[in-house]
Short mmCIF file of C-alpha atoms in Angstrom, two decimals:
data_model
loop_
_atom_site.label_atom_id
_atom_site.label_comp_id
_atom_site.label_asym_id
_atom_site.label_seq_id
_atom_site.Cartn_x
_atom_site.Cartn_y
_atom_site.Cartn_z
CA MET A 10 -1.32 2.18 29.81
CA ASN A 11 -4.18 3.40 32.04
CA ASP A 12 -6.34 4.14 28.54
CA VAL A 13 -5.94 1.51 27.51
CA LYS A 14 -9.47 -0.85 26.24
CA TYR A 15 -7.86 -4.25 25.10
CA ASP A 16 -4.37 -4.67 25.04
CA VAL A 17 -2.17 -6.92 22.33
CA ASN A 18 -2.70 -10.46 24.60
CA ASP A 19 -6.17 -9.44 25.28
CA ARG A 20 -9.82 -10.80 23.71
CA PRO A 21 -12.59 -9.54 23.29
CA LYS A 22 -16.47 -11.00 24.00
CA ALA A 23 -17.50 -12.13 20.28
CA GLY A 24 -19.61 -9.60 20.26
CA MET A 25 -17.12 -6.67 20.61
CA LEU A 26 -14.58 -8.64 18.61
CA LEU A 27 -17.16 -8.68 15.96
CA GLY A 28 -18.10 -5.47 15.60
CA LEU A 29 -13.97 -3.95 16.44
CA SER A 30 -12.86 -6.30 13.36
CA PHE A 31 -15.49 -5.00 11.17
CA GLN A 32 -13.94 -1.48 11.88
CA HIS A 33 -10.37 -2.59 11.04
CA LEU A 34 -11.66 -4.41 7.77
CA PHE A 35 -13.05 -0.66 6.99
CA ALA A 36 -10.03 1.43 7.69
CA MET A 37 -8.61 -0.82 4.80
CA PHE A 38 -10.74 -1.94 2.82
CA GLY A 39 -10.85 1.73 0.89
CA SER A 40 -7.32 1.63 0.56
CA THR A 41 -6.73 -2.37 -0.46
CA VAL A 42 -9.00 -2.46 -3.34
CA LEU A 43 -7.62 0.27 -4.36
CA VAL A 44 -4.62 -0.44 -5.30
CA PRO A 45 -5.50 -3.99 -7.52
CA ILE A 46 -8.33 -1.98 -9.89
CA LEU A 47 -5.81 0.67 -10.55
CA VAL A 48 -3.40 -1.87 -11.58
CA GLY A 49 -6.01 -4.10 -13.36
CA ILE A 50 -6.99 -7.25 -11.07
CA ASP A 51 -9.44 -8.86 -9.14
CA PRO A 52 -9.88 -6.92 -6.30
CA ALA A 53 -11.53 -10.27 -4.83
CA VAL A 54 -7.93 -11.18 -4.86
CA ALA A 55 -6.62 -8.69 -2.76
CA LEU A 56 -9.00 -9.17 -0.11
CA LEU A 57 -7.96 -12.67 0.58
CA SER A 58 -3.82 -11.99 -0.01
CA SER A 59 -4.76 -9.03 2.35
CA GLY A 60 -6.16 -10.82 5.06
CA LEU A 61 -4.09 -14.27 4.15
CA GLY A 62 -0.89 -12.47 4.18
CA THR A 63 -1.68 -10.79 7.12
CA LEU A 64 -2.68 -13.93 9.35
CA ALA A 65 1.11 -15.46 8.34
CA HIS A 66 2.01 -12.48 9.27
CA LEU A 67 0.87 -12.23 12.92
CA SER A 68 1.96 -16.18 13.31
CA VAL A 69 5.51 -15.77 12.36
CA THR A 70 5.63 -12.99 15.04
CA LYS A 71 4.25 -15.52 17.34
CA TYR A 72 0.67 -12.96 17.87
CA LYS A 73 2.89 -10.68 19.10
CA ILE A 74 2.30 -7.36 16.38
CA PRO A 75 -1.68 -5.50 16.22
CA ALA A 76 -0.17 -5.03 12.35
CA TYR A 77 -2.97 -5.31 9.68
CA MET A 78 -1.53 -5.94 5.90
CA GLY A 79 -3.03 -4.61 2.79
CA SER A 80 -2.27 -3.32 -0.73
CA SER A 81 1.13 -1.92 -0.58
CA PHE A 82 1.06 1.89 -3.15
CA ALA A 83 4.45 1.98 -3.62
CA TYR A 84 4.61 -0.98 -6.46
CA ILE A 85 1.86 0.65 -8.35
CA ALA A 86 3.02 2.60 -11.54
CA ALA A 87 5.89 -0.94 -11.22
CA MET A 88 2.87 -3.05 -11.98
CA GLN A 89 0.57 -0.92 -14.08
CA MET A 90 3.84 -1.01 -16.67
CA LEU A 91 4.96 -5.31 -16.13
CA MET A 92 0.80 -5.34 -16.46
CA LYS A 93 0.76 -3.48 -19.63
CA SER A 94 4.45 -5.22 -21.32
CA ASP A 95 4.11 -8.35 -19.35
CA GLY A 96 0.91 -9.48 -18.04
CA ILE A 97 0.35 -10.34 -14.91
CA ALA A 98 2.93 -13.41 -14.16
CA ALA A 99 5.71 -10.76 -14.24
CA VAL A 100 4.05 -8.71 -11.34
CA ALA A 101 3.25 -11.82 -9.52
CA GLN A 102 6.90 -12.34 -9.36
CA GLY A 103 8.29 -9.28 -8.61
CA ALA A 104 5.70 -9.29 -5.93
CA VAL A 105 7.79 -12.45 -4.30
CA THR A 106 10.70 -10.80 -5.54
CA GLY A 107 9.65 -7.50 -2.81
CA GLY A 108 8.92 -10.28 -0.66
CA LEU A 109 12.40 -12.74 -1.09
CA VAL A 110 14.47 -8.95 -0.65
CA TYR A 111 13.17 -8.74 2.84
CA LEU A 112 13.71 -11.96 4.20
CA ILE A 113 17.93 -11.52 2.54
CA VAL A 114 17.33 -8.50 5.14
CA ALA A 115 15.72 -10.37 7.98
CA LEU A 116 18.61 -12.83 7.57
CA LEU A 117 20.83 -10.09 7.33
CA VAL A 118 19.65 -8.05 10.32
CA ARG A 119 19.59 -11.97 12.20
CA PHE A 120 23.29 -11.91 12.22
CA VAL A 121 24.78 -8.51 11.04
CA GLY A 122 22.78 -5.80 13.08
CA ASN A 123 20.32 -3.37 11.45
CA GLU A 124 22.71 -0.58 11.33
CA TRP A 125 23.12 -0.69 7.90
CA ILE A 126 19.99 0.06 6.73
CA ASP A 127 20.53 3.74 7.41
CA LYS A 128 23.84 3.99 5.19
CA ILE A 129 22.14 2.36 2.39
CA LEU A 130 18.93 4.22 2.95
CA PRO A 131 19.59 7.51 4.51
CA PRO A 132 16.80 10.12 5.06
CA ILE A 133 17.72 11.98 1.57
CA VAL A 134 17.75 9.20 -0.07
CA VAL A 135 14.28 7.79 0.66
CA GLY A 136 12.06 11.22 0.90
CA PRO A 137 12.97 11.97 -2.51
CA ILE A 138 11.81 8.11 -3.88
CA VAL A 139 8.61 8.05 -1.87
CA MET A 140 7.53 12.06 -3.74
CA VAL A 141 8.76 10.07 -6.81
CA ILE A 142 6.09 7.01 -6.17
CA GLY A 143 3.03 9.77 -5.74
CA LEU A 144 4.55 12.58 -8.08
CA SER A 145 4.89 9.77 -10.86
CA LEU A 146 1.05 8.45 -10.50
CA ALA A 147 -0.04 12.11 -10.90
CA SER A 148 -1.15 11.79 -14.25
CA THR A 149 -2.80 8.68 -14.02
CA ALA A 150 -5.02 10.07 -11.57
CA VAL A 151 -5.60 13.55 -13.32
CA ASN A 152 -6.33 11.58 -16.79
CA ASP A 153 -9.20 9.50 -15.12
CA VAL A 154 -10.80 12.71 -13.64
CA MET A 155 -10.15 14.87 -17.06
CA TYR A 156 -11.95 12.11 -19.61
CA ASP A 157 -13.82 9.78 -21.36
CA ALA A 158 -13.40 5.94 -21.69
CA ALA A 159 -13.65 7.15 -24.82
CA GLY A 160 -10.76 9.62 -24.62
CA ASN A 161 -12.48 12.66 -24.89
CA TYR A 162 -12.56 15.69 -22.28
CA SER A 163 -15.29 15.09 -19.94
CA LEU A 164 -17.00 18.16 -17.53
CA THR A 165 -19.38 15.33 -16.45
CA TYR A 166 -15.94 13.35 -15.27
CA LEU A 167 -14.09 15.91 -13.82
CA LEU A 168 -17.25 17.38 -11.73
CA ILE A 169 -17.51 13.69 -10.55
CA GLY A 170 -13.81 13.72 -9.22
CA LEU A 171 -13.80 16.57 -7.33
CA VAL A 172 -16.66 15.92 -5.72
CA THR A 173 -15.16 12.75 -4.64
CA LEU A 174 -12.11 14.47 -3.58
CA LEU A 175 -13.49 16.76 -1.45
CA ALA A 176 -15.49 14.46 0.21
CA VAL A 177 -12.11 12.85 1.53
CA VAL A 178 -10.64 15.95 2.28
CA PHE A 179 -13.63 16.88 4.88
CA PHE A 180 -14.09 13.59 6.15
CA ASN A 181 -10.54 13.15 7.01
CA ILE A 182 -9.90 17.08 8.38
CA PHE A 183 -13.81 17.65 10.18
CA GLY A 184 -14.98 13.53 10.55
CA LYS A 185 -15.43 12.54 14.15
CA GLY A 186 -14.60 9.11 16.13
CA ILE A 187 -14.49 6.06 12.53
CA VAL A 188 -15.78 8.98 10.53
CA GLY A 189 -12.64 10.65 10.64
CA VAL A 190 -10.72 7.18 9.99
CA ILE A 191 -12.38 5.94 7.13
CA PRO A 192 -12.26 9.16 4.53
CA ILE A 193 -11.07 6.91 1.67
CA LEU A 194 -13.77 4.52 1.78
CA LEU A 195 -16.67 7.18 2.90
CA GLY A 196 -15.47 9.78 0.29
CA LEU A 197 -15.82 6.86 -2.29
CA ILE A 198 -19.64 6.15 -1.31
CA VAL A 199 -20.22 9.35 -1.75
CA GLY A 200 -18.52 9.52 -4.83
CA TYR A 201 -20.28 6.37 -5.96
CA ILE A 202 -23.56 7.86 -5.12
CA PHE A 203 -23.44 11.14 -6.56
CA ALA A 204 -21.57 8.99 -10.10
CA LEU A 205 -25.65 7.47 -9.80
CA LEU A 206 -27.47 10.88 -9.37
CA VAL A 207 -25.42 12.45 -12.62
CA GLY A 208 -26.15 9.53 -14.61
CA LEU A 209 -29.87 9.50 -13.71
CA ILE A 210 -30.61 13.40 -14.84
CA THR A 211 -27.77 13.39 -17.56
CA GLY A 212 -28.73 10.19 -18.90
CA GLN A 213 -25.06 8.89 -19.07
CA ASP A 214 -24.11 5.13 -18.67
CA ILE A 215 -21.87 6.29 -15.33
CA VAL A 216 -22.77 3.22 -13.51
CA SER A 217 -23.29 -0.33 -14.70
CA PHE A 218 -24.77 -2.75 -12.94
CA THR A 219 -25.00 -6.06 -15.26
CA GLY A 220 -21.55 -6.98 -13.34
CA VAL A 221 -23.63 -6.77 -9.68
CA SER A 222 -26.68 -8.68 -11.06
CA SER A 223 -25.43 -11.10 -12.75
CA ALA A 224 -22.64 -11.48 -10.32
CA LYS A 225 -23.23 -14.66 -7.83
CA TRP A 226 -23.83 -14.49 -3.51
CA LEU A 227 -20.20 -17.04 -3.87
CA SER A 228 -17.69 -17.15 -6.00
CA LEU A 229 -14.50 -18.52 -5.84
CA PRO A 230 -12.22 -15.27 -6.38
CA SER A 231 -10.58 -15.91 -9.96
CA VAL A 232 -7.53 -16.43 -8.55
CA GLU A 233 -4.64 -17.10 -11.33
CA ILE A 234 -1.48 -18.89 -9.68
CA PRO A 235 0.66 -16.99 -12.19
CA PHE A 236 3.80 -20.04 -11.93
CA LEU A 237 1.07 -22.83 -12.99
CA THR A 238 -1.06 -20.89 -15.91
CA TYR A 239 2.57 -18.93 -17.30
CA GLY A 240 5.05 -21.08 -16.47
CA LEU A 241 8.30 -20.55 -14.86
CA ARG A 242 9.24 -18.12 -17.24
CA PHE A 243 11.81 -15.40 -16.08
CA TYR A 244 11.22 -11.27 -16.49
CA PRO A 245 14.00 -9.43 -15.47
CA SER A 246 12.19 -6.76 -15.75
CA ALA A 247 10.26 -7.53 -13.29
CA VAL A 248 12.71 -8.28 -10.65
CA LEU A 249 15.13 -4.98 -11.00
CA THR A 250 11.35 -3.41 -11.55
CA MET A 251 10.60 -4.45 -7.76
CA ALA A 252 13.29 -5.21 -5.82
CA PRO A 253 14.35 -1.81 -5.03
CA ILE A 254 10.70 -0.46 -4.71
CA ALA A 255 10.95 -3.29 -2.01
CA PHE A 256 13.67 -1.28 0.74
CA VAL A 257 11.11 1.40 0.04
CA THR A 258 8.29 -0.27 2.26
CA MET A 259 10.96 -1.34 4.06
CA THR A 260 11.43 2.00 5.35
CA GLU A 261 7.65 2.31 6.18
CA HIS A 262 7.49 -1.07 7.63
CA PHE A 263 10.52 0.29 10.70
CA GLY A 264 8.42 3.74 10.86
CA HIS A 265 5.09 1.49 11.30
CA ILE A 266 6.75 -0.43 14.16
CA MET A 267 8.00 2.74 16.02
CA VAL A 268 4.81 3.88 16.54
CA LEU A 269 3.37 0.09 17.64
CA ASN A 270 5.85 0.26 20.05
CA SER A 271 5.14 4.13 21.01
CA LEU A 272 1.19 3.15 21.60
CA THR A 273 1.84 -0.56 23.02
CA GLU A 274 4.43 0.68 25.23
CA ARG A 275 6.80 -2.03 24.11
CA ASP A 276 9.79 -2.64 22.07
CA TYR A 277 8.76 -4.33 19.14
CA PHE A 278 12.68 -4.52 17.88
CA LYS A 279 14.17 -6.75 20.58
CA ASP A 280 10.60 -9.39 20.85
CA PRO A 281 10.08 -10.62 19.17
CA GLY A 282 12.29 -8.91 16.82
CA LEU A 283 13.26 -7.15 13.52
CA ASP A 284 14.22 -9.83 11.88
CA GLN A 285 11.29 -11.78 12.30
CA THR A 286 9.27 -8.35 11.59
CA LEU A 287 10.65 -8.48 8.25
CA THR A 288 10.30 -12.01 8.01
CA GLY A 289 6.62 -12.15 8.57
CA ASP A 290 5.95 -9.31 5.97
CA GLY A 291 8.12 -10.93 3.73
CA LEU A 292 5.97 -14.32 4.14
CA ALA A 293 2.76 -11.87 3.29
CA GLN A 294 4.14 -10.28 -0.05
CA ILE A 295 5.21 -13.48 -1.42
CA ILE A 296 1.49 -15.28 -0.88
CA ALA A 297 0.17 -12.46 -2.50
CA GLY A 298 2.36 -12.87 -5.37
CA PHE A 299 1.73 -16.79 -5.59
CA ILE A 300 -2.33 -15.97 -6.28
CA GLY A 301 -1.65 -13.20 -8.03
CA ALA A 302 -2.55 -9.88 -6.02
CA PRO A 303 -0.42 -7.19 -5.95
CA PRO A 304 2.28 -6.90 -2.94
CA VAL A 305 1.37 -5.80 0.71
CA THR A 306 2.65 -3.60 3.70
CA SER A 307 1.92 -2.86 6.99
CA TYR A 308 -0.93 -0.52 6.81
CA GLY A 309 -0.85 3.18 8.97
CA GLU A 310 -4.77 3.33 8.67
CA ASN A 311 -5.48 0.38 10.93
CA ILE A 312 -2.41 2.37 13.66
CA GLY A 313 -4.49 5.03 13.31
CA VAL A 314 -7.73 3.10 14.41
CA MET A 315 -5.73 1.20 17.55
CA ALA A 316 -4.48 5.32 17.99
CA LEU A 317 -7.76 6.52 18.50
CA ASN A 318 -9.52 3.85 19.91
CA LYS A 319 -6.68 1.91 22.44
CA ILE A 320 -7.84 -1.17 21.15
CA TYR A 321 -4.72 -3.36 20.78
CA SER A 322 -5.38 -6.85 20.63
CA VAL A 323 -3.69 -9.46 18.17
CA TYR A 324 -7.50 -11.36 18.40
CA VAL A 325 -9.43 -8.16 16.53
CA ILE A 326 -6.44 -8.33 13.98
CA ALA A 327 -6.65 -11.54 13.29
CA GLY A 328 -10.13 -11.56 13.31
CA ALA A 329 -10.79 -8.11 9.97
CA ALA A 330 -8.46 -10.91 8.43
CA VAL A 331 -10.92 -13.61 8.22
CA ILE A 332 -13.78 -11.04 7.30
CA ALA A 333 -11.04 -10.75 4.53
CA VAL A 334 -11.25 -14.01 4.00
CA VAL A 335 -14.41 -14.37 4.13
CA LEU A 336 -15.56 -11.38 1.92
CA SER A 337 -13.26 -12.32 -0.60
CA PHE A 338 -15.24 -15.36 -2.00
CA VAL A 339 -18.52 -12.95 -2.03
CA GLY A 340 -19.00 -12.24 -5.84
CA LYS A 341 -21.57 -9.22 -5.82
CA ILE A 342 -18.99 -7.12 -2.87
CA SER A 343 -16.31 -8.13 -6.02
CA ALA A 344 -18.46 -6.88 -8.34
CA LEU A 345 -19.57 -3.95 -7.29
CA ILE A 346 -16.30 -3.01 -6.41
CA GLN A 347 -15.26 -2.98 -10.18
CA SER A 348 -18.07 -0.90 -10.90
CA ILE A 349 -16.89 1.91 -9.06
CA PRO A 350 -17.01 4.98 -11.98
CA THR A 351 -13.05 6.13 -13.13
CA PRO A 352 -13.79 9.20 -11.67
CA VAL A 353 -14.31 8.15 -8.60
CA ILE A 354 -11.59 6.01 -8.62
CA GLY A 355 -9.47 9.13 -10.41
CA GLY A 356 -10.94 11.84 -7.21
CA ILE A 357 -9.90 9.32 -4.86
CA SER A 358 -6.15 8.50 -6.12
CA ILE A 359 -5.54 12.66 -6.43
CA ALA A 360 -5.55 12.59 -2.40
CA LEU A 361 -3.88 9.53 -1.78
CA PHE A 362 -1.32 9.88 -4.82
CA GLY A 363 -0.74 12.99 -2.74
CA VAL A 364 -0.85 11.91 0.53
CA ILE A 365 2.19 9.85 -0.06
CA ALA A 366 5.02 12.82 -1.59
CA SER A 367 3.93 14.59 0.86
CA SER A 368 4.87 12.11 2.92
CA GLY A 369 7.99 11.62 1.23
CA LEU A 370 8.59 15.87 2.00
CA LYS A 371 7.93 14.52 5.44
CA ILE A 372 10.71 12.81 5.89
CA LEU A 373 13.13 15.27 5.15
CA ILE A 374 11.26 17.84 7.20
CA GLU A 375 11.37 15.61 10.44
CA ASN A 376 15.12 14.14 9.36
CA LYS A 377 16.29 17.61 9.02
CA VAL A 378 17.87 17.13 5.96
CA ASP A 379 20.20 20.26 4.80
CA MET A 380 19.39 20.99 1.78
CA ASP A 381 22.47 23.38 1.24
CA LYS A 382 24.41 20.61 1.36
CA LYS A 383 25.46 20.60 -2.24
CA LYS A 384 25.54 16.57 -2.29
CA ASN A 385 22.04 16.64 -0.33
CA LEU A 386 20.25 18.80 -2.55
CA LEU A 387 21.82 17.23 -5.77
CA ILE A 388 19.94 13.70 -5.18
CA ALA A 389 17.47 14.58 -4.52
CA SER A 390 17.45 16.30 -7.77
CA VAL A 391 18.62 13.24 -9.90
CA ILE A 392 16.49 10.68 -7.92
CA LEU A 393 12.99 13.54 -8.62
CA VAL A 394 13.78 14.53 -12.41
CA SER A 395 15.24 10.96 -13.23
CA GLY A 396 12.23 8.92 -11.24
CA ILE A 397 9.02 11.72 -12.26
CA GLY A 398 10.11 11.95 -15.61
CA GLY A 399 10.22 7.53 -16.41
CA LEU A 400 14.45 7.99 -17.08
CA MET A 401 14.39 4.39 -18.49
CA LEU A 402 18.18 1.79 -18.27
CA GLU A 403 16.96 -0.49 -21.72
CA ILE A 404 19.97 -2.98 -22.72
CA GLU A 405 18.88 -5.63 -25.17
CA GLY A 406 15.56 -5.59 -23.78
CA LEU A 407 16.31 -6.01 -19.85
CA GLN A 408 13.82 -2.32 -18.26
CA ILE A 409 14.45 -1.08 -14.99
CA SER A 410 12.62 2.72 -15.28
CA GLY A 411 11.09 5.43 -12.91
CA VAL A 412 10.71 4.56 -9.38
CA ALA A 413 13.19 1.42 -9.09
CA PHE A 414 16.45 2.93 -11.64
CA SER A 415 15.96 6.43 -9.43
CA THR A 416 15.88 4.98 -6.65
CA LEU A 417 19.26 2.86 -7.72
CA LEU A 418 21.14 6.24 -9.03
CA GLY A 419 19.93 7.63 -5.55
CA ILE A 420 22.16 4.94 -3.63
CA ILE A 421 25.27 5.32 -5.59
CA LEU A 422 25.50 8.59 -5.59
CA TYR A 423 25.18 9.54 -1.55
CA GLN A 424 28.08 6.65 -1.16
CA LEU A 425 30.19 7.62 -4.02
CA LEU A 426 29.28 12.05 -3.61
CA PRO A 427 31.66 13.41 -0.58
CA GLU A 428 29.47 14.98 2.49
CA GLY A 429 31.13 19.01 1.58
CA LYS A 430 30.45 21.91 3.65
#
């Protein structure tokens, strides 16, 4: 590894450490704060859980893995549904449930091994599920760039959304160095500035700084511990909706570990062990749930930064986590984030949700799944239509819908259908 600038356990000097940590913060910032905005949660709480979750993961894995934890997109549809039906308490319970799933799987891996995971979640099941996660959110993204707050079609909103989307695409394709690593954040900035200009030209109140001006510089993030505020009420729909999605993010976790293995020329499946990496992820999700934040997962954006600059230091990752925690207490930053116009969020969402769906297709291609097999074709078809269409099972008020129900259908069909020719 002659081209490595800082290896996993190397500690850069203070000034360099701060700059490198901010670079990782920029890489994850756009996506991490976008998830709570889409769901209706204070972005400052997501920043706090992101930092705390990363520090927890580093501790559990004995500071051997340079992995950053950020808000997970996989749970967005489930969280939006739960926020409408039962509120933040259900979302929190679902996040903790997802974390517990990780801990249970970690125990199984420790004592049984990990071969059984591929039998339950083969590529033909995981690929379409990931596609459903992205495509089921498509209408939300499109509506954000087409309709104003009153529900009327808005050509202005559409223009702002398209400019934001094209900016993300431009920075992602043509950006060099760090610019190519943070296209989401840069696209958001371009869209925000364009929305300001459009508002000034047309006289429309597209961006409001009222909340920013009234916010304090130093303030506690609106952390709400749902289990204390709303008691220990059990939400079956939250558990059954969020738990299956944990298996989907788990496959993403495996992929990230494999990439880190390749970058750092180590085998993290053996040291500190897959059971420890899963435990770290699970604990980070549980922390997020307890403070009312979206579930977190390891971030490919930060792995991309490491692949680009050849800096794998866990101290840099820890520094980014500490900065995220500090920023969560800066009230004006939280207010500024919440002032981002809806069409800007919609433009970014079109790109992000599309990338998620495309990632599912990539899983099928990379694993050379044979779609000429009737079993594979039927499993993919059932998962896609039931998931995107929102097929729902409801029994005495208990609901399993969308991604959760399609995941269960996929797993059951894979086990029951014969291989055939």
